[in-house]
mmCIF file of C-alpha atoms in Angstrom:
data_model
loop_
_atom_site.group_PDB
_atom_site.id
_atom_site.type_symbol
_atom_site.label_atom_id
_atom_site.label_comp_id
_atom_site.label_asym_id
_atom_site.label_seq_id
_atom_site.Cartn_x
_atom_site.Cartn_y
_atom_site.Cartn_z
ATOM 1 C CA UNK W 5 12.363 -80.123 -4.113
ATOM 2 C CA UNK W 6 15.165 -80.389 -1.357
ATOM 3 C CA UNK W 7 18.014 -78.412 -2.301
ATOM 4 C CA UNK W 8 20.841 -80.983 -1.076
ATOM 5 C CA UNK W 9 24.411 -78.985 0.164
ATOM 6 C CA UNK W 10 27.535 -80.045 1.293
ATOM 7 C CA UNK W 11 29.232 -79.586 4.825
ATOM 8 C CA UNK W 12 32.960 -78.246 4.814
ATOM 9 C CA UNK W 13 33.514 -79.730 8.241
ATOM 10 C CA UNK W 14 36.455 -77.397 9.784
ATOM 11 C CA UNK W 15 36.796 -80.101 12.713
ATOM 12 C CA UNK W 16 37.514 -83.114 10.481
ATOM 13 C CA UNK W 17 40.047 -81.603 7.652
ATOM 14 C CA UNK W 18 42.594 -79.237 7.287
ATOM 15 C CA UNK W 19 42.405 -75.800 5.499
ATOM 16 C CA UNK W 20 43.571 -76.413 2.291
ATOM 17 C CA UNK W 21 41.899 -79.819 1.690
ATOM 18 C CA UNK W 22 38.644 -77.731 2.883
ATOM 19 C CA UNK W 23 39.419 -75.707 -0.213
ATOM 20 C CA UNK W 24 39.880 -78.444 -2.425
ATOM 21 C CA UNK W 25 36.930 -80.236 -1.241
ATOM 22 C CA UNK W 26 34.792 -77.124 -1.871
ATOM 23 C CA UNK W 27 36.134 -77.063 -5.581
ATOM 24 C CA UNK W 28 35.395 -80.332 -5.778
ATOM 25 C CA UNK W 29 31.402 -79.943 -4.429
ATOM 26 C CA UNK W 30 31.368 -77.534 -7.260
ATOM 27 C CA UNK W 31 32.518 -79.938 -9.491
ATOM 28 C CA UNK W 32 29.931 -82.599 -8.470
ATOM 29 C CA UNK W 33 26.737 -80.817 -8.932
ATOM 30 C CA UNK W 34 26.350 -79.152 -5.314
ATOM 31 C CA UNK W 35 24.731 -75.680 -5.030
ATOM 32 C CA UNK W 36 25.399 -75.123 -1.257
ATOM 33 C CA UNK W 37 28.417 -75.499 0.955
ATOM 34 C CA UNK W 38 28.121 -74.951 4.558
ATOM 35 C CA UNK W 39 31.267 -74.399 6.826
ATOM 36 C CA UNK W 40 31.062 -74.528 10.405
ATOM 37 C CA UNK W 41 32.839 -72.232 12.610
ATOM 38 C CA UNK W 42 34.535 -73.563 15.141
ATOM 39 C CA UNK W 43 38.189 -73.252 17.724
ATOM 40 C CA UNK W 44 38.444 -76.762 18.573
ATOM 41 C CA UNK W 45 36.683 -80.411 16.885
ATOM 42 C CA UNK W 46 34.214 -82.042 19.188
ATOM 43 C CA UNK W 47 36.802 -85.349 19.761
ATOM 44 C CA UNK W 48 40.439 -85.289 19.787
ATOM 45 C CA UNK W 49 39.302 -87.893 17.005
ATOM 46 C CA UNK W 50 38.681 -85.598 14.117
ATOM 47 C CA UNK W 51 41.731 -83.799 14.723
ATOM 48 C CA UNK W 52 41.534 -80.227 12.810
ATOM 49 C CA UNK W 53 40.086 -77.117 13.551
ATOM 50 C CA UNK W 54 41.289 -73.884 10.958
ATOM 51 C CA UNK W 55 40.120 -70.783 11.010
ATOM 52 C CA UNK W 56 36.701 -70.738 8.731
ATOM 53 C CA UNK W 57 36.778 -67.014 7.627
ATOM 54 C CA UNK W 58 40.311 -67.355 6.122
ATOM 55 C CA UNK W 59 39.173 -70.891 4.252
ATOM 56 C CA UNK W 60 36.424 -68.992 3.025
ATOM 57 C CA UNK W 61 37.999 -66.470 1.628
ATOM 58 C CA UNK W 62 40.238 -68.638 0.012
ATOM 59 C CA UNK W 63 37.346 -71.248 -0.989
ATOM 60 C CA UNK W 64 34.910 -68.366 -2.599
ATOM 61 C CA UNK W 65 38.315 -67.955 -5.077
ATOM 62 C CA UNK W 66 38.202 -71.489 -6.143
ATOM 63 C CA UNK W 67 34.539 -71.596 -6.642
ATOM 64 C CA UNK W 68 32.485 -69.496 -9.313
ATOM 65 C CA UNK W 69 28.287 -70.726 -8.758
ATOM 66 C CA UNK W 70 27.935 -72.784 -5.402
ATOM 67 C CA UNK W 71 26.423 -70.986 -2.384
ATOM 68 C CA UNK W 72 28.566 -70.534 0.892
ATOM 69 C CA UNK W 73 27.211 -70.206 4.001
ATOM 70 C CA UNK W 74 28.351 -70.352 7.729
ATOM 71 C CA UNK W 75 26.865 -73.454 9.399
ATOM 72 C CA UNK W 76 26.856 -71.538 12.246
ATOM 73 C CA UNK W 77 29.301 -67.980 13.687
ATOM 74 C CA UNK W 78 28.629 -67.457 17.208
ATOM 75 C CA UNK W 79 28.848 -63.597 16.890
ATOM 76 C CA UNK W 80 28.953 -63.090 21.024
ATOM 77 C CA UNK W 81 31.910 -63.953 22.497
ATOM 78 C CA UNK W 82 34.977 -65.381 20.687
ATOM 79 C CA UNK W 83 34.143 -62.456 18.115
ATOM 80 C CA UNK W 84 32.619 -59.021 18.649
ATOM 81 C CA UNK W 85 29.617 -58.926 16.808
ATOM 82 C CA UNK W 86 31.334 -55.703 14.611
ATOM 83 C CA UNK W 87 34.042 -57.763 13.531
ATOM 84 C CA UNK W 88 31.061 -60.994 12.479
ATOM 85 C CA UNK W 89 29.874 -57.743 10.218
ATOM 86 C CA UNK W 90 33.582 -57.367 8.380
ATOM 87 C CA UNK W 91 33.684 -60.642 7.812
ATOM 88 C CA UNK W 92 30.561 -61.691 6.208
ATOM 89 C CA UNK W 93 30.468 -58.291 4.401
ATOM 90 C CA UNK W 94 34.112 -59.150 2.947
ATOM 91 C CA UNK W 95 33.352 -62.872 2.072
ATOM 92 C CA UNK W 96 29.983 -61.515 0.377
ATOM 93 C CA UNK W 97 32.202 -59.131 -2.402
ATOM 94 C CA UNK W 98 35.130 -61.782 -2.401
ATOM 95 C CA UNK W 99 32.180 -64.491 -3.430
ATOM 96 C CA UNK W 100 30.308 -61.905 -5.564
ATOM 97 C CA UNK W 101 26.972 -62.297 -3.747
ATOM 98 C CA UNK W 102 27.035 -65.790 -2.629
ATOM 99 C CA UNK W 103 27.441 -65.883 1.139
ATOM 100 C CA UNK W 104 24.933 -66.080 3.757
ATOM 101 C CA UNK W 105 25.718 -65.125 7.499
ATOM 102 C CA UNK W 106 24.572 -68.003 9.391
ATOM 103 C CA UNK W 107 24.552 -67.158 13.238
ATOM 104 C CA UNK W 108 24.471 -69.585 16.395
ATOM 105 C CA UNK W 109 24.212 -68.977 19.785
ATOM 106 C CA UNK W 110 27.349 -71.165 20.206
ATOM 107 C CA UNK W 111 28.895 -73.890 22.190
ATOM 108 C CA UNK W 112 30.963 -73.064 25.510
ATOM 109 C CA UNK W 113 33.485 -75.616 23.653
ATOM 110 C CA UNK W 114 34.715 -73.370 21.371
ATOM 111 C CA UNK W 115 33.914 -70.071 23.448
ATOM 112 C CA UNK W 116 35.666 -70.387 26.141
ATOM 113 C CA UNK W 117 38.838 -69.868 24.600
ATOM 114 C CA UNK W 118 39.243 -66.446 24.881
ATOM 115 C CA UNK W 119 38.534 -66.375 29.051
ATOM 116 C CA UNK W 120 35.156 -64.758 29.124
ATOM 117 C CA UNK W 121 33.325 -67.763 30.677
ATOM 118 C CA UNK W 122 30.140 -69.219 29.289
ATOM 119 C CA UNK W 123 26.871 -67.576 30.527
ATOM 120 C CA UNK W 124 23.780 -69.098 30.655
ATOM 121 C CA UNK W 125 21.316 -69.757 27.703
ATOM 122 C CA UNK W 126 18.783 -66.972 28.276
ATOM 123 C CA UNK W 127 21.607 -64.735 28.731
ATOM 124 C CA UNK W 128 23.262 -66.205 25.153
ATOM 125 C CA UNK W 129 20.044 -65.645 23.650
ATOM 126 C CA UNK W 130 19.932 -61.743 24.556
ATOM 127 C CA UNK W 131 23.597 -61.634 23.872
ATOM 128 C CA UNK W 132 22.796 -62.910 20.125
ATOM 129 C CA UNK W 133 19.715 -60.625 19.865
ATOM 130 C CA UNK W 134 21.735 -57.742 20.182
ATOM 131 C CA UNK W 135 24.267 -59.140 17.909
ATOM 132 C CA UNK W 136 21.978 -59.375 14.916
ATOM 133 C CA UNK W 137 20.770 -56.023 15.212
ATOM 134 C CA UNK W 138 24.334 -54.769 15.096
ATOM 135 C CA UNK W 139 25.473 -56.621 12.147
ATOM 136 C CA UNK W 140 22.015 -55.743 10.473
ATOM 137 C CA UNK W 141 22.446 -52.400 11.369
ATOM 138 C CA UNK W 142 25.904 -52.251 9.607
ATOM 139 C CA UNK W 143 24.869 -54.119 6.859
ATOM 140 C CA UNK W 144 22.131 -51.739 6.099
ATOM 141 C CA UNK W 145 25.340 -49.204 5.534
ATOM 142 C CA UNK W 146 26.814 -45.807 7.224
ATOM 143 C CA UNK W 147 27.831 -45.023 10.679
ATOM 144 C CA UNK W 148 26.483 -47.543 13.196
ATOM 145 C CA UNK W 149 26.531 -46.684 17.502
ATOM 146 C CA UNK W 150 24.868 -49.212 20.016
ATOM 147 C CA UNK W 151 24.912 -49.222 23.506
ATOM 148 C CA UNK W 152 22.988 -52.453 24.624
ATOM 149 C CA UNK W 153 23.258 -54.447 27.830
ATOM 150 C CA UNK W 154 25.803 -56.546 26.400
ATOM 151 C CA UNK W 155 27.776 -54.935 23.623
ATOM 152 C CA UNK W 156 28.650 -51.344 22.752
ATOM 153 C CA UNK W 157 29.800 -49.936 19.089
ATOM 154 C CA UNK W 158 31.694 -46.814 18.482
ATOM 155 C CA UNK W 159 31.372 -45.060 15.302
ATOM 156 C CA UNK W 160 31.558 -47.621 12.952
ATOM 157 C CA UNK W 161 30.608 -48.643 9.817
ATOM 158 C CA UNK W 162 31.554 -51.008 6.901
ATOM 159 C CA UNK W 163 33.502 -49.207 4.107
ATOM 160 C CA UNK W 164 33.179 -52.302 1.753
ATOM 161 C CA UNK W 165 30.114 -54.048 1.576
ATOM 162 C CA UNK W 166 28.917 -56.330 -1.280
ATOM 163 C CA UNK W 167 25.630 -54.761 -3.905
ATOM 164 C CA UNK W 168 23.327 -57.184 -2.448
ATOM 165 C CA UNK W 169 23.097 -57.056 1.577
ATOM 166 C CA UNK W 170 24.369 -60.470 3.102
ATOM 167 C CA UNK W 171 21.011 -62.537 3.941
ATOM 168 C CA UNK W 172 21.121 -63.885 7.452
ATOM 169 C CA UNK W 173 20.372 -66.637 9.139
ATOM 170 C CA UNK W 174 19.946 -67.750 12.859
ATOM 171 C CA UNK W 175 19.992 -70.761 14.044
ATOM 172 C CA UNK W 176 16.827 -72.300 16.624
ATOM 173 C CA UNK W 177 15.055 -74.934 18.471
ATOM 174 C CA UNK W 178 12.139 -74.294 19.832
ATOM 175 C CA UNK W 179 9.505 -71.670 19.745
ATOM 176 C CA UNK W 180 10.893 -68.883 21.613
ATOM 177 C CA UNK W 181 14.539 -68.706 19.594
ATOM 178 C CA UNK W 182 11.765 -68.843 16.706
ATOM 179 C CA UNK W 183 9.419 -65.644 17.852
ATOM 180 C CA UNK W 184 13.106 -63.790 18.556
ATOM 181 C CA UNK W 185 14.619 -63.908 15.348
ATOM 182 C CA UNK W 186 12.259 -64.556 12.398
ATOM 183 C CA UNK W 187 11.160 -60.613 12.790
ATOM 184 C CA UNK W 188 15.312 -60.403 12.565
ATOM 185 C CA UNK W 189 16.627 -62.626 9.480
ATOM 186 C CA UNK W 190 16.468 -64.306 6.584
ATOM 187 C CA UNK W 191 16.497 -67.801 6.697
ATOM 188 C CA UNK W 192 15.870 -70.478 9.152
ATOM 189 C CA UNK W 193 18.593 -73.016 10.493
ATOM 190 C CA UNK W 194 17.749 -76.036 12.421
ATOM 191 C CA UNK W 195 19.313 -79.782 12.754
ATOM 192 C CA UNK W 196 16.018 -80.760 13.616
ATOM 193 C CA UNK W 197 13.461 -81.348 11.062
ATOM 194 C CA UNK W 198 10.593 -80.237 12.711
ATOM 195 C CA UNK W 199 7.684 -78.601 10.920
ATOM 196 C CA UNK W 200 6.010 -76.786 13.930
ATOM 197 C CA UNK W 201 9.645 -74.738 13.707
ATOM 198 C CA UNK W 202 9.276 -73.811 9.866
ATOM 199 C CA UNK W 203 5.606 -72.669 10.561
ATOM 200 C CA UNK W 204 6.372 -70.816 13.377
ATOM 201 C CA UNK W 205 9.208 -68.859 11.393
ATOM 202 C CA UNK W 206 7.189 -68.115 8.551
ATOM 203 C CA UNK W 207 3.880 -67.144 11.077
ATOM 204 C CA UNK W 208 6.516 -64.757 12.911
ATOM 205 C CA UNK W 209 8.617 -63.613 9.717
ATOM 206 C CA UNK W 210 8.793 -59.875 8.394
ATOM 207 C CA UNK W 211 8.146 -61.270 4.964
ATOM 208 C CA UNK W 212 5.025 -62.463 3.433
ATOM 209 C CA UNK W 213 6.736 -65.260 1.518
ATOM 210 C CA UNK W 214 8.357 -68.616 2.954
ATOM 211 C CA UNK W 215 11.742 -68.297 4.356
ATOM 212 C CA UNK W 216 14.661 -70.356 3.361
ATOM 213 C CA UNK W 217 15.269 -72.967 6.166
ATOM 214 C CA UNK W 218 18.635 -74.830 5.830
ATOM 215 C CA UNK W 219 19.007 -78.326 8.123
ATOM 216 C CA UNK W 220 22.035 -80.392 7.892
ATOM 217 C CA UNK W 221 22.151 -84.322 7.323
ATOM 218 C CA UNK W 222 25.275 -86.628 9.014
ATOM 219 C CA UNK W 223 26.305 -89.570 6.492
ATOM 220 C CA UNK W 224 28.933 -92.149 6.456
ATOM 221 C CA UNK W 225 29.488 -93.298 2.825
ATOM 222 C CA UNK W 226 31.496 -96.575 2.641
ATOM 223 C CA UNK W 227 31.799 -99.704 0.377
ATOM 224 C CA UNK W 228 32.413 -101.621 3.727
ATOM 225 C CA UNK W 229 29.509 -100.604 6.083
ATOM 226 C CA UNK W 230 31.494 -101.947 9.024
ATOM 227 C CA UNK W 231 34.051 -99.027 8.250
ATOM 228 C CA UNK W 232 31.560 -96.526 7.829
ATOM 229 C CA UNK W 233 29.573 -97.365 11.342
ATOM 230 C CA UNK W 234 32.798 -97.620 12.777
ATOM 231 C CA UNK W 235 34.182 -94.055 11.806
ATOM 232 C CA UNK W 236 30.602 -92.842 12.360
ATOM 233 C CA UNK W 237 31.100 -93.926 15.645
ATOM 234 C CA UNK W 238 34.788 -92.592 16.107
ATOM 235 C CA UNK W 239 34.070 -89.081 15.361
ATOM 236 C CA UNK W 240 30.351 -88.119 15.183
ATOM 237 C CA UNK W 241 29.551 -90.206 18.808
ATOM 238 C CA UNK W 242 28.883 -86.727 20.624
ATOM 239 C CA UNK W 243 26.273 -86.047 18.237
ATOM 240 C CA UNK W 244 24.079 -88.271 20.492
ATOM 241 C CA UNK W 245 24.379 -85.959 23.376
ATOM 242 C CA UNK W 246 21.750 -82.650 21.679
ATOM 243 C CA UNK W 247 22.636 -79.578 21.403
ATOM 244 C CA UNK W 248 21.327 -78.729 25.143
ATOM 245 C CA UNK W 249 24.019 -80.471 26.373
ATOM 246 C CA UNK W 250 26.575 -80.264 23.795
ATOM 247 C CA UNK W 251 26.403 -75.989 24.089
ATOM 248 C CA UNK W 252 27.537 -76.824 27.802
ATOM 249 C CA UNK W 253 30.695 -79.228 27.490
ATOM 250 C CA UNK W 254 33.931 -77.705 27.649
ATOM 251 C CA UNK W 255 36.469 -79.767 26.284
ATOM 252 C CA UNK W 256 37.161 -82.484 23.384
ATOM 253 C CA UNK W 257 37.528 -84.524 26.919
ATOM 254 C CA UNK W 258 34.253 -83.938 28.171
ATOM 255 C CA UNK W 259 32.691 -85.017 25.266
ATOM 256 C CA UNK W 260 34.567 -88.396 24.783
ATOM 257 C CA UNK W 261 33.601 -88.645 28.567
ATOM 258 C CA UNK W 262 29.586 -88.069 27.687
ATOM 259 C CA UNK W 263 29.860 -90.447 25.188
ATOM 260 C CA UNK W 264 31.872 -93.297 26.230
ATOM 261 C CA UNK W 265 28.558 -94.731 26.580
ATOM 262 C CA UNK W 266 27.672 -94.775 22.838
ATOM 263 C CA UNK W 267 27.272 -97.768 20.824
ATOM 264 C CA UNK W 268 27.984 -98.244 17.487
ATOM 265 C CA UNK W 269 24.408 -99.568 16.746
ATOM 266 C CA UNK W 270 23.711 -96.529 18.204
ATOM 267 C CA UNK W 271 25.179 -94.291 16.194
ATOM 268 C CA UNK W 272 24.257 -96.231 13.213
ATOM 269 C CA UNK W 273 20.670 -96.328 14.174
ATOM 270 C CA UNK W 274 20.843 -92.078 13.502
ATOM 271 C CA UNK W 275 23.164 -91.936 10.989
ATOM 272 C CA UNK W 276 23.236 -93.789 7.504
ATOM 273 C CA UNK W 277 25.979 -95.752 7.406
ATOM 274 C CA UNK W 278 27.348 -97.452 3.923
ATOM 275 C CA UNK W 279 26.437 -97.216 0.765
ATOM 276 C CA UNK W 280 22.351 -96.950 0.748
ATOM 277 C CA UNK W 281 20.947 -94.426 -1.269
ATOM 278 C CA UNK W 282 17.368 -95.253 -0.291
ATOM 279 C CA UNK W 283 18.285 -94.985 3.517
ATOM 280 C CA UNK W 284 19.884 -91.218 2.938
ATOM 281 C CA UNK W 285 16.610 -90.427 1.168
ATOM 282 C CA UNK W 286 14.554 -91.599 3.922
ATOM 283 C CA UNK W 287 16.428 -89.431 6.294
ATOM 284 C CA UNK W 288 16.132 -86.687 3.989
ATOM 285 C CA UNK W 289 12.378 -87.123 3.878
ATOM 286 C CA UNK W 290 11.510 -85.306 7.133
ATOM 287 C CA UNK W 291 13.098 -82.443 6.506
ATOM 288 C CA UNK W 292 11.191 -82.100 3.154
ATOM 289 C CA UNK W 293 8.219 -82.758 4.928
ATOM 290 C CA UNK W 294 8.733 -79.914 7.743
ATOM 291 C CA UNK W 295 9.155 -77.949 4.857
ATOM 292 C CA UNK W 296 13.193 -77.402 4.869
ATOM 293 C CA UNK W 297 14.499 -76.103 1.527
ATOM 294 C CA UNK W 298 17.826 -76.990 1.721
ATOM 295 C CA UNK W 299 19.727 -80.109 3.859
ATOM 296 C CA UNK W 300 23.703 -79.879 3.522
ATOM 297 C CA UNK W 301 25.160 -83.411 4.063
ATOM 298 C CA UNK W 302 28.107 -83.986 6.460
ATOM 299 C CA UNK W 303 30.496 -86.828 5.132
ATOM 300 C CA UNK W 304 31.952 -88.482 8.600
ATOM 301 C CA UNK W 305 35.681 -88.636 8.296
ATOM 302 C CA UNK W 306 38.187 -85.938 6.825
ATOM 303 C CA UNK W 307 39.895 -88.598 4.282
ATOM 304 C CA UNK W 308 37.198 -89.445 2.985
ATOM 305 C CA UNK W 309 35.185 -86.393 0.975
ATOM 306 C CA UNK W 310 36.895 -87.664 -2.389
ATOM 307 C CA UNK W 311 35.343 -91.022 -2.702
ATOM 308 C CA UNK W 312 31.814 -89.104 -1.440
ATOM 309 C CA UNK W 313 31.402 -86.730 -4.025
ATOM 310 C CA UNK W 314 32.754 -88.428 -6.232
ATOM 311 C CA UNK W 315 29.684 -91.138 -5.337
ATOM 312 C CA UNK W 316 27.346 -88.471 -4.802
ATOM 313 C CA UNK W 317 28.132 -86.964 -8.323
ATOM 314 C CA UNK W 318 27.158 -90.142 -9.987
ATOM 315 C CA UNK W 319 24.484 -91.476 -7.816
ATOM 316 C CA UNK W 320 23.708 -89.821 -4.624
ATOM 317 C CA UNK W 321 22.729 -86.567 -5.900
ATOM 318 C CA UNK W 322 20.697 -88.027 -9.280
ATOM 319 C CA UNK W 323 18.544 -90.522 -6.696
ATOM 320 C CA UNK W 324 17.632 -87.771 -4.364
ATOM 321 C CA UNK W 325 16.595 -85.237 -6.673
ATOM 322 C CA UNK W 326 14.755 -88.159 -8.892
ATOM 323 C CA UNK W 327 12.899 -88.835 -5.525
ATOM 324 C CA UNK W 328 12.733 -85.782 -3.616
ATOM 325 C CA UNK W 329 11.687 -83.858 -6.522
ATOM 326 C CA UNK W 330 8.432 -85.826 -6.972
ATOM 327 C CA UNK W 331 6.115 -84.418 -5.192
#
């Protein structure tokens, strides 16, 4: 069985629909909500960008069973890896054990923000190494000091930390990202539902039982398809690009600029567009296959989350887990 979560988009909605939305994911029959993390949306499109540790703060008191997790924190520039610590360590008691830390090498997009530049990937990579051994390190409790190549800690420590230590997870593509930080974390993340990635996690993994490996699913509910394939294509065009290129972009303009080239077709030929349960089953398919336990889907368009779970509630979720739970 597929465990099937819901994406609290922070580009595409404002803070205190975010909350309501959550509450109303609860509601529906969803056990996960994933919240990205992010300082700007991908197109000037989508409009909305909040701050994701104050909506989930605010979210984990309007909620009382379904799982939060970050979908992903880059803990390496925008935020000292320290502070990454307090806040998943505070949204852990405020949820009463129902947060995981996801973690993300991050996108200069959203990074760049606070003047530090945007190094290259290897360089990202050793800068979130390091991070997750500080935030393990001061999730594993008392006084914590570090001096790496790329960050240094002082003395400190976490004076309130939840009963149960906040699981982690990292976010990869490819086999080396996978042989770095399986040892490290957790639980898997990946877009890409690729089962060479889940066996390499589990081959490389500390623990001798399957990890948790969380993907994430784009739809575009609709009664009128054209609407749905033509928001799809509005906001979620840049999606086409891959990560490789969209970690490099700097600006809202540079991605409508690698994109202009996009199709709607095109987008629609990735993203299920309408009202077709069978097609968001299909989709979801792979990611069973590669062995993914969870898939949080992303509803395209900020105004429209109410008519989605409200459809997912009575027929979305039922067909997938009718389906997907067959083995």
């Amino acid at each position: 069985m597929v465990n099937v979560g819901y994406t609290l988009m922070c580009e595409q909605t404002d803070p205190r629909s975010l909350v309501r939305d959550a509450a109303a994911a609860e509601e529906a029959g969803f056990t996960l909500a994933v919240m990205s993390d992010h300082f700007f949306p991908w197109l000037d499109a989508q409009g909305h960008s909040p701050n994701a540790w104050a909506t989930l703060g605010a979210v984990s008191q309007v909620t009382s069973s379904i799982e939060l997790m970050t979908y992903v924190t880059c803990p390496t520039v925008r935020y000292h890896p320290a502070v990454v610590a307090q806040q998943a360590a505070t949204v852990g008691l405020l949820s009463q054990g129902r947060f995981t830390l996801g973690l993300g090498s991050g996108e200069n997009l959203n990074e760049h923000v606070v003047g530090r530049g945007w190094p290259p990937v290897n360089v990202r990579h050793e800068m979130l190494t390091e991070a997750v051994d500080i935030i393990g390190a001061l999730f594993d409790g008392g006084y914590v000091s570090y001096s790496g190549k790329h960050f240094h800690v002082d003395s400190a420590r976490l004076w309130d930390l939840p009963e149960t230590r906040v699981p982690i997870g990292v976010a990869v593509s490819g086999a080396q990202s996978v042989q770095a930080f399986a040892p490290k974390a957790e639980v898997m993340i990946s877009t890409e539902p690729d089962p060479e990635l889940g066996r390499g996690w589990d081959a490389a993994s500390a623990s001798s039982t399957p990890a948790r490996k969380v993907g994430q699913l784009p739809v575009s509910w609709d009664t009128d398809r054209e609407a749905a394939v033509a928001r799809a294509h509005e906001q979620f065009r840049w999606f086409a690009g891959g990560w490789k290129v969209n970690a490099e972009l700097p600006s809202t303009a540079g991605f409508d600029a690698a994109s202009q080239f996009v199709r709607p077709e095109d987008v629609a030929g990735q993203i299920p567009c309408g009202t077709d349960v069978e097609a968001i089953i299909e989709a979801l398919k792979p990611f069973k296959d590669a062995g993914y336990t969870d898939v949080a889907l992303v509803q395209i368009g900020g105004d429209q989350q109410r008519t989605f779970v409200e459809a997912a509630q009575k027929e979305l979720l039922p067909g997938i887990r009718e389906t997907l739970g067959k083995n």
